Short mmCIF file of C-alpha atoms and ligand atoms in Angstrom, two decimals:
data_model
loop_
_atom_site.label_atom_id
_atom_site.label_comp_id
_atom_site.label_asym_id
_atom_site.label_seq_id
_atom_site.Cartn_x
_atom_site.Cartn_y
_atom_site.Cartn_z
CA UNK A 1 0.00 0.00 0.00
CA UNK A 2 1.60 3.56 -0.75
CA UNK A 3 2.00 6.04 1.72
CA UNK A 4 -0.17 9.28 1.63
CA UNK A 5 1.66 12.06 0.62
CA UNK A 6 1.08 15.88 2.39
CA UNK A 7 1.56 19.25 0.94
CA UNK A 8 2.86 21.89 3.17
CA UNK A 9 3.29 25.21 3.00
CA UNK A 10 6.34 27.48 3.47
CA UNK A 11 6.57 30.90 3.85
CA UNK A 12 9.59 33.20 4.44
CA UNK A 13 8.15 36.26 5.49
CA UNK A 14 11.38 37.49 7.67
CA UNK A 15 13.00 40.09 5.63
CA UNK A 16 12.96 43.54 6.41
CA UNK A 17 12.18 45.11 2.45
CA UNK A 18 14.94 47.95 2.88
CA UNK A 19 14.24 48.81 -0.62
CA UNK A 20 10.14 49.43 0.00
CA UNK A 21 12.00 52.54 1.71
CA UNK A 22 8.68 52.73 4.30
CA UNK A 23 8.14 52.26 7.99
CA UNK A 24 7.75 48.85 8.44
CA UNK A 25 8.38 45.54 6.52
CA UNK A 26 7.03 45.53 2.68
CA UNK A 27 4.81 42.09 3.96
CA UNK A 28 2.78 44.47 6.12
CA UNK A 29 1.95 47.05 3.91
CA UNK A 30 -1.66 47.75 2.97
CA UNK A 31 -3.10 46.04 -0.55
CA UNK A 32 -6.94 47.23 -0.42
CA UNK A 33 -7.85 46.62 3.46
CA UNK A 34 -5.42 44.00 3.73
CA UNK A 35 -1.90 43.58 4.30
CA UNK A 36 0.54 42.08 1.66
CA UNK A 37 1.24 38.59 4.02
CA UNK A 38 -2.85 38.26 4.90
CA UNK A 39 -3.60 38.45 1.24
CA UNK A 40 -0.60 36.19 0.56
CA UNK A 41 -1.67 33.34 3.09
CA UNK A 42 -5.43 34.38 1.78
CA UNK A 43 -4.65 32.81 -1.63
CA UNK A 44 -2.23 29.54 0.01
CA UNK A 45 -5.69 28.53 2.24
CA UNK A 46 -8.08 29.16 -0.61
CA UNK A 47 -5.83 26.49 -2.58
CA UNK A 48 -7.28 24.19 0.05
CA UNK A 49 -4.43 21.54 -0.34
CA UNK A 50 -1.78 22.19 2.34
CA UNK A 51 -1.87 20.16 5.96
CA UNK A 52 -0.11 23.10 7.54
CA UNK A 53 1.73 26.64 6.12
CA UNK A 54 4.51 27.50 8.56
CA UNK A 55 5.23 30.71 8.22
CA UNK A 56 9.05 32.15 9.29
CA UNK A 57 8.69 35.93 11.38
CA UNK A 58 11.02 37.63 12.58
CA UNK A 59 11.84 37.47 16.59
CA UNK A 60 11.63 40.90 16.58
CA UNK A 61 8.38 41.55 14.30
CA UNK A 62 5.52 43.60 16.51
CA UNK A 63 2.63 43.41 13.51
CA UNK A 64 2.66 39.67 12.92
CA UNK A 65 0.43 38.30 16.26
CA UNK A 66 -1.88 41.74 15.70
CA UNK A 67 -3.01 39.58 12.22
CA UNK A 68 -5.89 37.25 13.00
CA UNK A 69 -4.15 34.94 10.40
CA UNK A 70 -1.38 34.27 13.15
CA UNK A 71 -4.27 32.23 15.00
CA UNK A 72 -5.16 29.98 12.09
CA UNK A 73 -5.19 26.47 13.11
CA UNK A 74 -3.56 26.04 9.81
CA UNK A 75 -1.12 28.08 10.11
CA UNK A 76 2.29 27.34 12.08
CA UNK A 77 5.26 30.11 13.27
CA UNK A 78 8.75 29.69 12.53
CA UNK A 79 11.46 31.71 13.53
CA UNK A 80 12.93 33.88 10.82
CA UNK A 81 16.88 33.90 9.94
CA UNK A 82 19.33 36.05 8.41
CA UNK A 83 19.00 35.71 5.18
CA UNK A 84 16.35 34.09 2.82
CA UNK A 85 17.28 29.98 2.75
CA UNK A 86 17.72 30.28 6.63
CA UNK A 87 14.12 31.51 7.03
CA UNK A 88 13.08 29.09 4.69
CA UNK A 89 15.36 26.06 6.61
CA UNK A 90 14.36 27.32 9.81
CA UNK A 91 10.68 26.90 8.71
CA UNK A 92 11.24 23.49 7.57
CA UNK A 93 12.61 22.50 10.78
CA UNK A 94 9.09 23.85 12.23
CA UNK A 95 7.78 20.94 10.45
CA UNK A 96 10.05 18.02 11.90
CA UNK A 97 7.34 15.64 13.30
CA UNK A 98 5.15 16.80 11.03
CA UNK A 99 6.08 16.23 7.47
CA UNK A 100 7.63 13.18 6.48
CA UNK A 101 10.58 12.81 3.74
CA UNK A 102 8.41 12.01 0.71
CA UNK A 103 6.09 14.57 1.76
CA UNK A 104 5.96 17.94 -1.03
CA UNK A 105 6.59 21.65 0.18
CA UNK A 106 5.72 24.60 -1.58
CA UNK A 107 7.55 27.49 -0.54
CA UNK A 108 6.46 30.74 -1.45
CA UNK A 109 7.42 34.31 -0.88
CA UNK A 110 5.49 36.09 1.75
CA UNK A 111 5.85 39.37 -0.79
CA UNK A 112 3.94 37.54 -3.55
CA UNK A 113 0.31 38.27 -2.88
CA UNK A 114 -1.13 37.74 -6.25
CA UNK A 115 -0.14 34.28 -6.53
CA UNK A 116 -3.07 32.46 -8.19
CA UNK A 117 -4.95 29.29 -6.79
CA UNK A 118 -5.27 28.27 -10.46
CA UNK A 119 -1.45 28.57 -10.28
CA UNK A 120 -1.09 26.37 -7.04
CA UNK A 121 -3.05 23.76 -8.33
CA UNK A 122 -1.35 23.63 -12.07
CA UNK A 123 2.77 23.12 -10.24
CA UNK A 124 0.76 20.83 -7.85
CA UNK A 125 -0.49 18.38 -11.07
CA UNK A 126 2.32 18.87 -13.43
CA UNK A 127 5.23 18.15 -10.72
CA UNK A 128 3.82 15.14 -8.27
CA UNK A 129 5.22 12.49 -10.13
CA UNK A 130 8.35 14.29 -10.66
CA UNK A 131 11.04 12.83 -9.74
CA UNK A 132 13.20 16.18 -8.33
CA UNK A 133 10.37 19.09 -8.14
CA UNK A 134 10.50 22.10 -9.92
CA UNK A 135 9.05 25.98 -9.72
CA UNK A 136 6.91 28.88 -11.49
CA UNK A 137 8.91 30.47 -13.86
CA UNK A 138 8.88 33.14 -16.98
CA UNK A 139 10.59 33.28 -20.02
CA UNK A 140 12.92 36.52 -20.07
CA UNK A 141 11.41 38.87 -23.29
CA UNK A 142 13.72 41.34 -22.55
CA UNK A 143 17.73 41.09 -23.83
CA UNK A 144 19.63 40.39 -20.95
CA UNK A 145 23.64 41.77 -20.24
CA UNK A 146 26.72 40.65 -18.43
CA UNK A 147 27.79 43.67 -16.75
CA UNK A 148 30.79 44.63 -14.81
CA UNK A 149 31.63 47.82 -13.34
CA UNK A 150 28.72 49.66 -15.51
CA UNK A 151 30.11 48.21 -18.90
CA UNK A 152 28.57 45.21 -20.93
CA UNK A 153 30.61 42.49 -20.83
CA UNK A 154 28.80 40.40 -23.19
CA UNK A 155 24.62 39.31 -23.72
CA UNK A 156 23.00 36.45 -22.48
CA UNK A 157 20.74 34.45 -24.91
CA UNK A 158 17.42 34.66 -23.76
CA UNK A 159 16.23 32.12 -25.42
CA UNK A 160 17.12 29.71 -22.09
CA UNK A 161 16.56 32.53 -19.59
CA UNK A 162 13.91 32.21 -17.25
CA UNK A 163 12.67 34.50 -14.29
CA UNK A 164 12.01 32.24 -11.06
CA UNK A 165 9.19 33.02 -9.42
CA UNK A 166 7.41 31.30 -6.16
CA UNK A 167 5.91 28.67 -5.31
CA UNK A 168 9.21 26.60 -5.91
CA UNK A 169 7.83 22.67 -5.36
CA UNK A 170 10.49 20.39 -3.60
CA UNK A 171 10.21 16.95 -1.89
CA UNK A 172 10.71 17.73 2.37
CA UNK A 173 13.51 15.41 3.10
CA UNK A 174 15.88 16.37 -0.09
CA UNK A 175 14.82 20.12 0.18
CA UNK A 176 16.37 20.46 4.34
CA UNK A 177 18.94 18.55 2.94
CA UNK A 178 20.41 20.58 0.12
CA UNK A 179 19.41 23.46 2.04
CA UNK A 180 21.61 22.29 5.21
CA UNK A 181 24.37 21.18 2.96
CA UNK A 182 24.44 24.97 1.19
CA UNK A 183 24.68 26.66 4.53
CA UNK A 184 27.68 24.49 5.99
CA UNK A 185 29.18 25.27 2.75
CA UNK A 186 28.40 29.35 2.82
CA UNK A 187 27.04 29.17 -0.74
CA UNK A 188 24.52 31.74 -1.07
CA UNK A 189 20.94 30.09 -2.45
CA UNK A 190 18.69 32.88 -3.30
CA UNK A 191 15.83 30.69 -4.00
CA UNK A 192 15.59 26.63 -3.70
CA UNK A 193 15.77 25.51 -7.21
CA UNK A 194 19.55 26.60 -7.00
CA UNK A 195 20.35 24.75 -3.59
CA UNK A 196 19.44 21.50 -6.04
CA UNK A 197 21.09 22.96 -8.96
CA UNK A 198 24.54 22.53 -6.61
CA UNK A 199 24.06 19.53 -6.28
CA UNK A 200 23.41 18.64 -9.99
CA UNK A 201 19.72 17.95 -9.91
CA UNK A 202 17.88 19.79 -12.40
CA UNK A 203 14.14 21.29 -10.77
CA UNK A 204 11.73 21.53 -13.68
CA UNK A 205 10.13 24.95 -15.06
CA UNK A 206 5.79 25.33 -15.25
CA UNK A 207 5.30 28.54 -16.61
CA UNK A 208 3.54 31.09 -14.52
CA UNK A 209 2.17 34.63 -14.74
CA UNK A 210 3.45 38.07 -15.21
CA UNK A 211 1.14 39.01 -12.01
CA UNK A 212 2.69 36.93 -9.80
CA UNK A 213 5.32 39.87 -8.79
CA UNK A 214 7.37 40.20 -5.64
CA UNK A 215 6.47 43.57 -3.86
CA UNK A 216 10.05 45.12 -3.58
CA UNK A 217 9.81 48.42 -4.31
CA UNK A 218 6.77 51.29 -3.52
CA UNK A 219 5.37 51.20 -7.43
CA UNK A 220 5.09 47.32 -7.34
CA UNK A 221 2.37 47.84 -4.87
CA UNK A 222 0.09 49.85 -7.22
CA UNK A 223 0.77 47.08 -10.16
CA UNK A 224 -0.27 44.54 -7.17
CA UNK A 225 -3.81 46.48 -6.53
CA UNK A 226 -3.98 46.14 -10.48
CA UNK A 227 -3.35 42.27 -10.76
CA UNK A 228 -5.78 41.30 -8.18
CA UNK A 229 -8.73 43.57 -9.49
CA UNK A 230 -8.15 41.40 -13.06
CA UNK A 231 -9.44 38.27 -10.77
O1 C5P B 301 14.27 40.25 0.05
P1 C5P B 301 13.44 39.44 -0.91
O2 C5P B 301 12.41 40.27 -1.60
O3 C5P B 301 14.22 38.60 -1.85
O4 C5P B 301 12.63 38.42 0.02
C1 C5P B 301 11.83 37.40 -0.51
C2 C5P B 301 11.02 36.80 0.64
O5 C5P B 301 11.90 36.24 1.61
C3 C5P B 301 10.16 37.84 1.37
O6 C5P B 301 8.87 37.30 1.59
C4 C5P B 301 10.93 38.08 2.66
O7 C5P B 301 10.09 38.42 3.77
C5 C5P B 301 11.59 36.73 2.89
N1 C5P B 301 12.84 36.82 3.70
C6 C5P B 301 12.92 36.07 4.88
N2 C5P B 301 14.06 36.15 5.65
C7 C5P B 301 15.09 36.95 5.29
C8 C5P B 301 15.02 37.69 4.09
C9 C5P B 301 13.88 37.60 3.30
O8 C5P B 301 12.00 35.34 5.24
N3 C5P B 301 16.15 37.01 6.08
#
């Protein structure tokens, strides 16, 4: 008989979003009449297919237990880190007990609120038989350029670029373990699919939407209001 398989949640939602240049943490600015994390963990319930969401705050974050999405049964707190991957470890390890090896984890970025259900559910179908995992992504249309000290260097062909977006789709057991192995190393993993790229595994690409944008800087909130009134 084959073991059930969960899907959990993961959401680093630690960072401090110095380039939102505004009083408080880009996550907990206002989107309509709610924050940027509520309407983030809004979409992740909807997609009603996760056993649990842990979500990693910051020890020293005062708006986080003022949410009432902080009390959802659902919904489980880890303890943020310094950088990205350690949020996103440091979650993981918030799920020992929990999630088993073969179990799947979506992580997603707490500054992507206009993730998609449609999208959830389309990684969800096209990657559980995979054998690795894989993530949203978009083909590049712009040209992209080497650069080094404000001079082009040379052009990359775009043809193979993609943008990696959230949620990135890994297995629970191989994810903390790349993820571990990158940190005792000090290689810097900006998102997942590279911690398995180190390790020459090769994450598959579904192709997701131009709306699903990371709020980093104040204009990307205004396109966000504009993406979620096309729902
Ligand atoms: O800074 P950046 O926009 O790349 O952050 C992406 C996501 O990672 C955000 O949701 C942010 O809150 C989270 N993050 C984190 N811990 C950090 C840095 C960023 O959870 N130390």
């Amino acid at each position: 008989m084959s073991e059930s398989v969960n899907f959990w949640g993961v959401v680093p939602a630690a960072g401090v979003g110095k380039r939102m240049q505004s009083d408080r943490p880009k996550q907990y600015l206002l989107l309509g009449d709610q924050t940027v994390i509520e309407q983030t963990l809004f979409q992740l319930l909807e997609a009603n297919c996760f056993a649990g969401i842990a979500v990693a705050i910051s020890s020293e974050d005062p708006y986080w237990p003022t949410l009432p999405c902080s009390q959802q049964e659902k919904i489980i707190r880890a303890e943020g880190g310094r950088e990205r991957a350690d949020s996103v470890l440091s979650a993981l390890n918030a799920l020992v007990g929990k999630a088993s090896d073969n179990d799947w984890v979506l992580v997603h970025d707490a500054a992507r609120p206009c993730i998609k259900v449609a999208d959830i559910h389309r990684l969800i179908n096209t990657l559980k038989s995979d054998p690795v995992g894989g993530i949203l992504a978009l083909p590049s249309h712009d040209t992209l350029k080497n650069v080094m000290q404000g001079q082009i260097v040379d052009s990359v062909d775009r043809n193979r670029v993609w943008r990696a977006l959230t949620p990135q789709m890994f297995r629970y057991g191989v994810l903390k373990k790349v993820l571990q192995l990158a940190a005792e190393k000090g290689q810097v993993v900006t998102d997942e699919a590279s911690a398995f790229e180190l390790n020459g595994l090769q994450p598959k690409i579904v192709e997701g939407q131009p709306g699903n944008i990371k709020i980093t800087r104040p204009e990307d909130l205004i396109l966000a209001k504009f993406y979620m009134e096309q729902e």
